[in-house]
GROMACS .gro file of C-alpha atoms in nm:
model
  442
    1MET     CA    1   9.052 -12.029   4.101
    2THR     CA    2   8.821 -12.189   3.845
    3PRO     CA    3   8.459 -12.073   3.821
    4SER     CA    4   8.332 -12.414   3.928
    5ARG     CA    5   8.496 -12.381   4.271
    6ASN     CA    6   8.271 -12.085   4.346
    7PHE     CA    7   7.961 -12.277   4.245
    8ASP     CA    8   7.719 -12.382   4.517
    9PRO     CA    9   7.506 -12.674   4.388
   10ALA     CA   10   7.246 -12.621   4.661
   11ALA     CA   11   7.179 -12.268   4.536
   12TRP     CA   12   7.097 -12.399   4.190
   13GLN     CA   13   6.934 -12.730   4.273
   14PRO     CA   14   6.702 -12.680   4.569
   15GLU     CA   15   6.602 -13.015   4.712
   16ILE     CA   16   6.314 -13.184   4.534
   17THR     CA   17   6.053 -13.237   4.804
   18LEU     CA   18   5.908 -13.583   4.765
   19LYS     CA   19   5.670 -13.799   4.962
   20ARG     CA   20   5.663 -14.174   4.908
   21PHE     CA   21   5.368 -14.409   4.956
   22THR     CA   22   5.339 -14.782   4.894
   23LEU     CA   23   5.003 -14.946   4.828
   24ALA     CA   24   4.917 -15.294   4.955
   25ASN     CA   25   4.933 -15.431   4.599
   26GLY     CA   26   5.295 -15.318   4.559
   27LEU     CA   27   5.242 -14.995   4.365
   28THR     CA   28   5.486 -14.718   4.459
   29LEU     CA   29   5.374 -14.354   4.455
   30PHE     CA   30   5.591 -14.044   4.473
   31VAL     CA   31   5.430 -13.703   4.516
   32LEU     CA   32   5.635 -13.391   4.444
   33PRO     CA   33   5.421 -13.095   4.557
   34ASP     CA   34   5.479 -12.762   4.380
   35HIS     CA   35   5.204 -12.503   4.409
   36ARG     CA   36   5.351 -12.228   4.193
   37LEU     CA   37   5.122 -12.310   3.898
   38PRO     CA   38   4.790 -12.504   3.881
   39ILE     CA   39   4.936 -12.789   3.675
   40VAL     CA   40   5.055 -13.142   3.741
   41SER     CA   41   5.267 -13.401   3.564
   42LEU     CA   42   5.117 -13.747   3.605
   43GLN     CA   43   5.365 -14.024   3.518
   44ILE     CA   44   5.310 -14.400   3.517
   45HIS     CA   45   5.643 -14.583   3.494
   46TYR     CA   46   5.628 -14.958   3.430
   47LYS     CA   47   5.937 -15.160   3.511
   48VAL     CA   48   5.937 -15.336   3.176
   49GLY     CA   49   6.152 -15.263   2.874
   50SER     CA   50   6.344 -15.450   2.609
   51ARG     CA   51   6.570 -15.605   2.878
   52HIS     CA   52   6.269 -15.806   2.997
   53GLU     CA   53   6.206 -15.963   2.655
   54LEU     CA   54   6.331 -16.293   2.517
   55PRO     CA   55   6.459 -16.387   2.173
   56GLY     CA   56   6.160 -16.437   1.949
   57ILE     CA   57   5.955 -16.152   2.098
   58THR     CA   58   6.199 -15.862   2.081
   59GLY     CA   59   6.018 -15.532   2.039
   60ILE     CA   60   5.710 -15.643   2.232
   61SER     CA   61   5.760 -15.378   2.505
   62HIS     CA   62   5.755 -15.099   2.248
   63LEU     CA   63   5.462 -15.259   2.067
   64PHE     CA   64   5.274 -15.263   2.394
   65GLU     CA   65   5.329 -14.890   2.433
   66HIS     CA   66   5.132 -14.852   2.108
   67LEU     CA   67   4.861 -15.095   2.218
   68MET     CA   68   4.796 -14.896   2.536
   69PHE     CA   69   4.645 -14.620   2.322
   70ARG     CA   70   4.417 -14.853   2.121
   71GLY     CA   71   4.124 -14.845   2.360
   72THR     CA   72   3.962 -15.033   2.645
   73GLU     CA   73   3.633 -15.207   2.706
   74THR     CA   74   3.476 -14.861   2.749
   75LEU     CA   75   3.696 -14.633   2.534
   76GLY     CA   76   3.756 -14.648   2.160
   77PRO     CA   77   4.095 -14.623   1.984
   78GLU     CA   78   4.281 -14.300   2.068
   79GLU     CA   79   3.985 -14.182   2.279
   80PHE     CA   80   4.212 -14.180   2.586
   81SER     CA   81   4.426 -13.911   2.424
   82ARG     CA   82   4.134 -13.711   2.285
   83ILE     CA   83   3.964 -13.683   2.625
   84LEU     CA   84   4.274 -13.552   2.801
   85GLN     CA   85   4.382 -13.324   2.518
   86ALA     CA   86   4.036 -13.166   2.525
   87LYS     CA   87   4.108 -13.076   2.889
   88GLY     CA   88   4.436 -12.905   2.796
   89GLY     CA   89   4.656 -13.207   2.861
   90GLU     CA   90   4.976 -13.314   2.688
   91ILE     CA   91   4.997 -13.694   2.646
   92ASN     CA   92   5.281 -13.918   2.536
   93ALA     CA   93   5.484 -14.228   2.619
   94PHE     CA   94   5.826 -14.378   2.560
   95THR     CA   95   5.991 -14.720   2.582
   96THR     CA   96   6.355 -14.779   2.675
   97ARG     CA   97   6.565 -15.081   2.750
   98ASP     CA   98   6.459 -15.070   3.118
   99ASN     CA   99   6.112 -14.915   3.138
  100THR     CA  100   5.796 -14.809   2.957
  101SER     CA  101   5.660 -14.475   3.074
  102TYR     CA  102   5.331 -14.295   3.011
  103PHE     CA  103   5.268 -13.935   3.107
  104GLU     CA  104   5.009 -13.660   3.105
  105ASN     CA  105   5.096 -13.299   3.180
  106LEU     CA  106   4.761 -13.137   3.254
  107PRO     CA  107   4.572 -12.881   3.462
  108ALA     CA  108   4.569 -12.986   3.826
  109GLU     CA  109   4.188 -12.991   3.835
  110HIS     CA  110   4.192 -13.288   3.594
  111LEU     CA  111   4.437 -13.507   3.787
  112GLU     CA  112   4.158 -13.744   3.897
  113LEU     CA  113   4.044 -13.785   3.536
  114GLY     CA  114   4.398 -13.877   3.432
  115LEU     CA  115   4.428 -14.137   3.709
  116ARG     CA  116   4.089 -14.285   3.627
  117LEU     CA  117   4.179 -14.324   3.260
  118GLU     CA  118   4.523 -14.471   3.337
  119ALA     CA  119   4.371 -14.727   3.573
  120ASP     CA  120   4.106 -14.812   3.314
  121ARG     CA  121   4.358 -14.895   3.044
  122LEU     CA  122   4.566 -15.097   3.288
  123LEU     CA  123   4.266 -15.301   3.403
  124ASN     CA  124   4.048 -15.312   3.091
  125LEU     CA  125   4.283 -15.285   2.794
  126LYS     CA  126   4.124 -15.417   2.476
  127LEU     CA  127   4.355 -15.679   2.327
  128ASP     CA  128   4.229 -15.856   2.018
  129ASP     CA  129   4.326 -15.894   1.654
  130ASP     CA  130   4.150 -15.568   1.566
  131THR     CA  131   4.394 -15.379   1.788
  132PHE     CA  132   4.701 -15.603   1.763
  133GLN     CA  133   4.738 -15.646   1.386
  134PRO     CA  134   4.728 -15.275   1.286
  135GLU     CA  135   4.968 -15.168   1.560
  136ARG     CA  136   5.212 -15.446   1.477
  137GLN     CA  137   5.222 -15.314   1.120
  138VAL     CA  138   5.278 -14.961   1.253
  139VAL     CA  139   5.578 -15.081   1.456
  140ILE     CA  140   5.717 -15.279   1.160
  141SER     CA  141   5.700 -14.959   0.953
  142GLU     CA  142   5.854 -14.760   1.238
  143ARG     CA  143   6.145 -15.003   1.255
  144LYS     CA  144   6.201 -14.966   0.881
  145LEU     CA  145   6.200 -14.587   0.910
  146ARG     CA  146   6.412 -14.570   1.227
  147SER     CA  147   6.667 -14.842   1.149
  148VAL     CA  148   6.669 -14.962   0.788
  149ASP     CA  149   6.605 -14.635   0.604
  150SER     CA  150   6.803 -14.404   0.833
  151PRO     CA  151   7.168 -14.337   0.746
  152PHE     CA  152   7.318 -14.501   1.053
  153GLY     CA  153   7.035 -14.694   1.224
  154LEU     CA  154   7.160 -15.038   1.120
  155LEU     CA  155   7.516 -14.937   1.207
  156GLU     CA  156   7.415 -14.861   1.565
  157GLU     CA  157   7.213 -15.183   1.588
  158GLN     CA  158   7.512 -15.383   1.469
  159LEU     CA  159   7.729 -15.210   1.730
  160PHE     CA  160   7.507 -15.319   2.020
  161ALA     CA  161   7.459 -15.669   1.876
  162THR     CA  162   7.838 -15.708   1.856
  163ALA     CA  163   7.926 -15.545   2.188
  164TYR     CA  164   7.673 -15.746   2.394
  165THR     CA  165   7.704 -16.122   2.365
  166GLN     CA  166   7.480 -16.227   2.658
  167HIS     CA  167   7.291 -15.922   2.784
  168PRO     CA  168   6.953 -15.824   2.629
  169TYR     CA  169   7.088 -15.474   2.560
  170GLY     CA  170   7.222 -15.645   2.246
  171TRP     CA  171   6.886 -15.617   2.068
  172PRO     CA  172   6.710 -15.291   1.975
  173VAL     CA  173   6.416 -15.150   2.168
  174VAL     CA  174   6.212 -15.148   1.846
  175GLY     CA  175   6.285 -15.520   1.805
  176TRP     CA  176   6.421 -15.740   1.525
  177ASP     CA  177   6.225 -15.747   1.201
  178GLN     CA  178   6.160 -16.122   1.202
  179ASP     CA  179   6.040 -16.118   1.563
  180LEU     CA  180   5.791 -15.841   1.485
  181HIS     CA  181   5.655 -16.034   1.187
  182ARG     CA  182   5.602 -16.361   1.376
  183MET     CA  183   5.480 -16.211   1.704
  184THR     CA  184   5.129 -16.324   1.799
  185LEU     CA  185   4.836 -16.190   1.995
  186ASP     CA  186   4.895 -16.467   2.250
  187ASP     CA  187   5.249 -16.335   2.303
  188CYS     CA  188   5.102 -15.994   2.387
  189LEU     CA  189   4.837 -16.136   2.619
  190GLY     CA  190   5.105 -16.327   2.812
  191TYR     CA  191   5.327 -16.020   2.831
  192TYR     CA  192   5.035 -15.812   2.954
  193ARG     CA  193   4.961 -16.054   3.238
  194SER     CA  194   5.326 -16.081   3.339
  195HIS     CA  195   5.430 -15.716   3.337
  196TYR     CA  196   5.131 -15.482   3.344
  197HIS     CA  197   5.025 -15.489   3.708
  198PRO     CA  198   5.068 -15.264   4.015
  199GLY     CA  199   5.375 -15.449   4.142
  200LYS     CA  200   5.566 -15.316   3.842
  201ILE     CA  201   5.435 -14.957   3.860
  202THR     CA  202   5.588 -14.640   3.996
  203VAL     CA  203   5.344 -14.348   3.983
  204VAL     CA  204   5.484 -13.996   4.007
  205ILE     CA  205   5.265 -13.688   4.052
  206ALA     CA  206   5.458 -13.363   4.039
  207GLY     CA  207   5.288 -13.026   4.074
  208ASP     CA  208   4.991 -12.858   4.239
  209VAL     CA  209   4.858 -13.135   4.462
  210GLU     CA  210   4.872 -13.224   4.830
  211PRO     CA  211   5.046 -13.559   4.896
  212GLU     CA  212   4.759 -13.707   5.098
  213ARG     CA  213   4.501 -13.620   4.831
  214ALA     CA  214   4.722 -13.772   4.563
  215ARG     CA  215   4.760 -14.088   4.771
  216ASP     CA  216   4.384 -14.114   4.821
  217LEU     CA  217   4.317 -14.075   4.447
  218VAL     CA  218   4.576 -14.334   4.353
  219GLU     CA  219   4.438 -14.572   4.614
  220ARG     CA  220   4.085 -14.518   4.480
  221TYR     CA  221   4.171 -14.606   4.121
  222PHE     CA  222   4.470 -14.841   4.150
  223GLY     CA  223   4.436 -14.992   4.495
  224ARG     CA  224   4.168 -15.242   4.389
  225ILE     CA  225   4.384 -15.385   4.107
  226SER     CA  226   4.554 -15.704   4.218
  227ALA     CA  227   4.913 -15.799   4.146
  228PRO     CA  228   5.076 -16.144   4.126
  229ALA     CA  229   5.334 -16.248   4.379
  230ALA     CA  230   5.651 -16.048   4.325
  231ALA     CA  231   5.919 -16.233   4.132
  232PRO     CA  232   6.285 -16.135   4.184
  233GLU     CA  233   6.434 -15.924   3.906
  234PRO     CA  234   6.684 -16.141   3.720
  235LYS     CA  235   7.041 -16.023   3.749
  236ILE     CA  236   7.199 -16.009   3.405
  237ALA     CA  237   7.566 -15.926   3.361
  238GLU     CA  238   7.758 -15.892   3.036
  239PRO     CA  239   8.097 -16.068   3.074
  240PRO     CA  240   8.402 -15.841   3.058
  241GLN     CA  241   8.523 -15.790   2.703
  242ARG     CA  242   8.862 -15.950   2.640
  243GLY     CA  243   8.976 -15.783   2.321
  244GLU     CA  244   8.852 -15.551   2.050
  245ARG     CA  245   8.557 -15.670   1.839
  246ARG     CA  246   8.503 -15.548   1.485
  247ALA     CA  247   8.229 -15.577   1.225
  248VAL     CA  248   8.164 -15.434   0.879
  249LEU     CA  249   7.824 -15.325   0.749
  250LYS     CA  250   7.790 -15.280   0.373
  251LYS     CA  251   7.516 -15.038   0.273
  252VAL     CA  252   7.440 -14.782   0.006
  253SER     CA  253   7.584 -14.461   0.144
  254GLN     CA  254   7.747 -14.139   0.031
  255VAL     CA  255   7.990 -14.139   0.324
  256GLU     CA  256   8.215 -14.369   0.521
  257ALA     CA  257   8.149 -14.389   0.894
  258LEU     CA  258   8.226 -14.586   1.205
  259PHE     CA  259   8.056 -14.637   1.540
  260ALA     CA  260   8.274 -14.743   1.832
  261GLY     CA  261   8.134 -14.848   2.168
  262PHE     CA  262   8.311 -14.878   2.503
  263HIS     CA  263   8.144 -15.065   2.791
  264VAL     CA  264   8.098 -14.823   3.079
  265VAL     CA  265   7.859 -14.821   3.379
  266GLY     CA  266   7.491 -14.801   3.468
  267LEU     CA  267   7.285 -14.531   3.636
  268ASP     CA  268   7.372 -14.633   3.992
  269HIS     CA  269   7.750 -14.600   3.946
  270PRO     CA  270   7.937 -14.280   4.050
  271ASP     CA  271   8.166 -14.302   3.745
  272LEU     CA  272   7.869 -14.196   3.533
  273TYR     CA  273   7.926 -13.833   3.634
  274PRO     CA  274   8.290 -13.801   3.517
  275LEU     CA  275   8.195 -13.999   3.205
  276ASN     CA  276   7.921 -13.746   3.122
  277LEU     CA  277   8.168 -13.463   3.166
  278LEU     CA  278   8.426 -13.646   2.955
  279ALA     CA  279   8.174 -13.678   2.671
  280VAL     CA  280   8.114 -13.302   2.682
  281ILE     CA  281   8.486 -13.228   2.686
  282LEU     CA  282   8.536 -13.441   2.377
  283SER     CA  283   8.237 -13.337   2.165
  284GLY     CA  284   8.012 -13.091   2.345
  285GLY     CA  285   7.989 -12.790   2.116
  286LYS     CA  286   8.231 -12.611   1.886
  287ALA     CA  287   8.491 -12.556   2.160
  288SER     CA  288   8.522 -12.929   2.228
  289ARG     CA  289   8.835 -13.127   2.149
  290PHE     CA  290   8.692 -13.339   1.869
  291HIS     CA  291   8.525 -13.047   1.696
  292GLN     CA  292   8.844 -12.842   1.703
  293ASP     CA  293   9.080 -13.124   1.605
  294PHE     CA  294   8.867 -13.307   1.348
  295VAL     CA  295   8.554 -13.126   1.230
  296ARG     CA  296   8.703 -12.777   1.212
  297LYS     CA  297   9.007 -12.910   1.026
  298GLY     CA  298   8.790 -13.088   0.769
  299LYS     CA  299   8.885 -13.442   0.867
  300ALA     CA  300   8.532 -13.541   0.972
  301ILE     CA  301   8.184 -13.425   0.883
  302ALA     CA  302   8.074 -13.520   1.233
  303LEU     CA  303   8.247 -13.670   1.534
  304ASP     CA  304   8.027 -13.716   1.839
  305VAL     CA  305   8.062 -13.886   2.174
  306GLU     CA  306   7.723 -14.018   2.285
  307LEU     CA  307   7.624 -14.121   2.636
  308ALA     CA  308   7.261 -14.128   2.746
  309PRO     CA  309   7.195 -13.828   2.975
  310LEU     CA  310   7.061 -13.855   3.329
  311PRO     CA  311   6.810 -13.996   3.412
  312PHE     CA  312   6.788 -14.186   3.082
  313SER     CA  313   7.113 -14.372   3.145
  314ALA     CA  314   7.071 -14.747   3.131
  315GLN     CA  315   7.014 -14.950   3.447
  316ASP     CA  316   7.300 -15.188   3.364
  317PRO     CA  317   7.640 -15.100   3.214
  318ASP     CA  318   7.585 -14.904   2.894
  319LEU     CA  319   7.800 -14.810   2.596
  320LEU     CA  320   7.980 -14.482   2.548
  321ILE     CA  321   7.965 -14.439   2.172
  322ILE     CA  322   8.197 -14.252   1.938
  323ALA     CA  323   8.024 -14.186   1.604
  324ALA     CA  324   8.252 -14.062   1.325
  325VAL     CA  325   8.158 -13.965   0.970
  326ALA     CA  326   8.461 -13.914   0.746
  327ALA     CA  327   8.483 -13.602   0.531
  328PRO     CA  328   8.485 -13.654   0.151
  329GLY     CA  329   8.831 -13.762   0.044
  330GLN     CA  330   8.934 -13.847   0.399
  331SER     CA  331   9.047 -14.205   0.456
  332LEU     CA  332   8.830 -14.362   0.726
  333PRO     CA  333   9.114 -14.591   0.850
  334GLU     CA  334   9.338 -14.285   0.889
  335LEU     CA  335   9.063 -14.095   1.069
  336GLU     CA  336   9.007 -14.390   1.300
  337GLN     CA  337   9.375 -14.410   1.393
  338GLU     CA  338   9.382 -14.037   1.465
  339ILE     CA  339   9.082 -14.076   1.696
  340TRP     CA  340   9.253 -14.354   1.892
  341ALA     CA  341   9.569 -14.142   1.910
  342ALA     CA  342   9.365 -13.854   2.052
  343LEU     CA  343   9.220 -14.084   2.319
  344ASP     CA  344   9.569 -14.213   2.402
  345ARG     CA  345   9.687 -13.853   2.455
  346LEU     CA  346   9.389 -13.790   2.679
  347ALA     CA  347   9.475 -14.099   2.887
  348GLN     CA  348   9.832 -13.974   2.922
  349GLU     CA  349   9.781 -13.601   2.972
  350GLY     CA  350   9.431 -13.565   3.113
  351VAL     CA  351   9.220 -13.253   3.068
  352THR     CA  352   9.280 -12.889   3.154
  353PRO     CA  353   9.102 -12.700   3.433
  354ALA     CA  354   8.940 -12.479   3.170
  355GLU     CA  355   8.799 -12.778   2.980
  356LEU     CA  356   8.654 -12.928   3.297
  357ALA     CA  357   8.505 -12.595   3.408
  358ARG     CA  358   8.342 -12.545   3.068
  359ALA     CA  359   8.192 -12.897   3.070
  360LYS     CA  360   8.050 -12.846   3.418
  361LYS     CA  361   7.900 -12.514   3.315
  362LEU     CA  362   7.727 -12.671   3.013
  363LEU     CA  363   7.581 -12.964   3.205
  364ARG     CA  364   7.485 -12.736   3.495
  365SER     CA  365   7.293 -12.499   3.269
  366GLN     CA  366   7.111 -12.790   3.102
  367ALA     CA  367   7.020 -12.939   3.439
  368VAL     CA  368   6.900 -12.609   3.587
  369ARG     CA  369   6.676 -12.538   3.287
  370SER     CA  370   6.527 -12.889   3.306
  371LEU     CA  371   6.476 -12.879   3.682
  372ALA     CA  372   6.243 -12.583   3.641
  373HIS     CA  373   5.978 -12.820   3.504
  374ASN     CA  374   5.754 -13.055   3.701
  375PHE     CA  375   5.781 -13.308   3.419
  376PHE     CA  376   6.160 -13.340   3.440
  377ARG     CA  377   6.166 -13.349   3.820
  378GLY     CA  378   5.912 -13.628   3.804
  379LEU     CA  379   6.121 -13.819   3.551
  380LEU     CA  380   6.426 -13.788   3.774
  381VAL     CA  381   6.249 -13.928   4.077
  382GLY     CA  382   6.062 -14.200   3.890
  383LEU     CA  383   6.350 -14.330   3.680
  384PHE     CA  384   6.613 -14.313   3.954
  385HIS     CA  385   6.380 -14.513   4.177
  386LEU     CA  386   6.292 -14.761   3.904
  387LYS     CA  387   6.651 -14.827   3.796
  388THR     CA  388   6.850 -14.785   4.118
  389GLY     CA  389   6.600 -14.806   4.405
  390ASP     CA  390   6.715 -14.465   4.533
  391ALA     CA  391   6.491 -14.174   4.435
  392GLN     CA  392   6.702 -13.934   4.641
  393LEU     CA  393   6.977 -13.954   4.379
  394ALA     CA  394   6.761 -13.702   4.192
  395ASN     CA  395   6.864 -13.444   4.450
  396ARG     CA  396   7.236 -13.498   4.404
  397ILE     CA  397   7.294 -13.449   4.031
  398LEU     CA  398   7.461 -13.108   4.043
  399SER     CA  399   7.663 -13.183   4.355
  400SER     CA  400   7.784 -13.511   4.200
  401LEU     CA  401   7.891 -13.334   3.882
  402GLU     CA  402   8.055 -13.052   4.075
  403ALA     CA  403   8.260 -13.298   4.284
  404VAL     CA  404   8.429 -13.443   3.974
  405THR     CA  405   8.799 -13.359   3.945
  406ALA     CA  406   9.045 -13.368   3.658
  407ASP     CA  407   9.192 -13.680   3.818
  408ASP     CA  408   8.848 -13.846   3.798
  409ILE     CA  409   8.830 -13.768   3.425
  410LEU     CA  410   9.177 -13.915   3.373
  411ARG     CA  411   9.086 -14.225   3.573
  412VAL     CA  412   8.767 -14.305   3.380
  413ALA     CA  413   8.940 -14.241   3.048
  414ARG     CA  414   9.208 -14.494   3.137
  415THR     CA  415   8.958 -14.741   3.285
  416TYR     CA  416   8.699 -14.751   3.007
  417LEU     CA  417   8.844 -14.611   2.683
  418ARG     CA  418   9.072 -14.909   2.627
  419GLU     CA  419   9.125 -15.106   2.308
  420ASP     CA  420   9.032 -15.435   2.478
  421ASN     CA  421   8.701 -15.277   2.587
  422ARG     CA  422   8.621 -15.147   2.238
  423THR     CA  423   8.378 -15.261   1.969
  424VAL     CA  424   8.398 -15.101   1.625
  425VAL     CA  425   8.149 -15.126   1.339
  426VAL     CA  426   8.249 -14.974   1.006
  427LEU     CA  427   8.004 -14.858   0.741
  428LYS     CA  428   8.141 -14.953   0.399
  429PRO     CA  429   7.954 -14.787   0.111
  430VAL     CA  430   7.845 -15.010  -0.178
  431THR     CA  431   7.651 -14.953  -0.499
  432PRO     CA  432   7.278 -15.031  -0.519
  433GLU     CA  433   7.365 -15.336  -0.732
  434GLU     CA  434   7.612 -15.467  -0.473
  435SER     CA  435   7.360 -15.402  -0.197
  436ALA     CA  436   7.087 -15.592  -0.380
  437ALA     CA  437   7.321 -15.888  -0.429
  438LEU     CA  438   7.380 -15.906  -0.052
  439GLY     CA  439   7.007 -15.952   0.015
  440PRO     CA  440   6.732 -15.733   0.163
  441LEU     CA  441   6.799 -15.497   0.450
  442GLN     CA  442   6.588 -15.587   0.756
   0.00000   0.00000   0.00000
């Protein structure tokens, strides 16, 4: 009997108690009471990310994340953060393809202050050239650091741009360089009016608060903010891929590398759980298949299988990525063929009970550690609701992982890790002179 068969998910993932409220203006509130410590995690999730952009304004969602800290009609630049940090709060934000989220983890006694400040910057955000121009330059510099100057940033961007021909997941969250340079203040004002309103907000409050008090506070500060008539979320589907796609990126580099992407599923699909386990079996730690067969034997410097973890998985079908960096003296074409051969063996033979049990144990331990924190429980509820409409999926992570069988792993390997479903981008090193002749990197 494998260890996983003795595992009781309910013993390790007690149900997240949540209470849902909906305001008249369309705002959704989830309260997750937990009175063990006098702290709360306040999260404001906006249903707007890079998928909601259009060509010409890519990167505007991420830029807006920056602008939300630049002050309001009553608060100066960065004063929002200084006020809450002075009260012992932790403040940050992040933008993804599907959402932009702002959060404050702070003493429970300052929850009302956090809500008042969040409502103020939603209603009274200061948007003018004095705020827009500096932050646009910050984002342009961030793109250069994250994409252009990083070893593999442009390689990953090229992968998504090649794998997605019609879906907005094809452009990066940080945006294209030319779009960032020509973006205007009017673009931001229009985006603000269209997407920053209560109808696009999910508020999560997790921690030491009573649900009714949290509802009353949210109603006090957000209930008076109007929202436009709800528009249906556009359904965007990437057409099925009908054959391998390949691209070459020439760049100054000390190593050869390739990124391969396979179209898989989004957050609401049950195949996401065996796919997460498959990624761990292939490259999760030194006992994984790829580490033992490639890295340990000196064929690759690194060989990783990347799939966004729950609840950060994409709303729509995502890519499972294999990132390989060839060892010095190792032929990248030979390494690539060995990787495909290893996947073919997996699709023929499946995985062993020991491999599956180890993968479940790793993901279980990660989930249990994360679930101990109000912040992570809040993220689970907020992002599952935002992307799937079902916040209760947050209570079924461990049971869904535990239910996966070796046959499920074999099935998803055969379904998704196919040549016709594969996009490959190869990094070909060139000299600085050759790179300069090709034109500037952007």
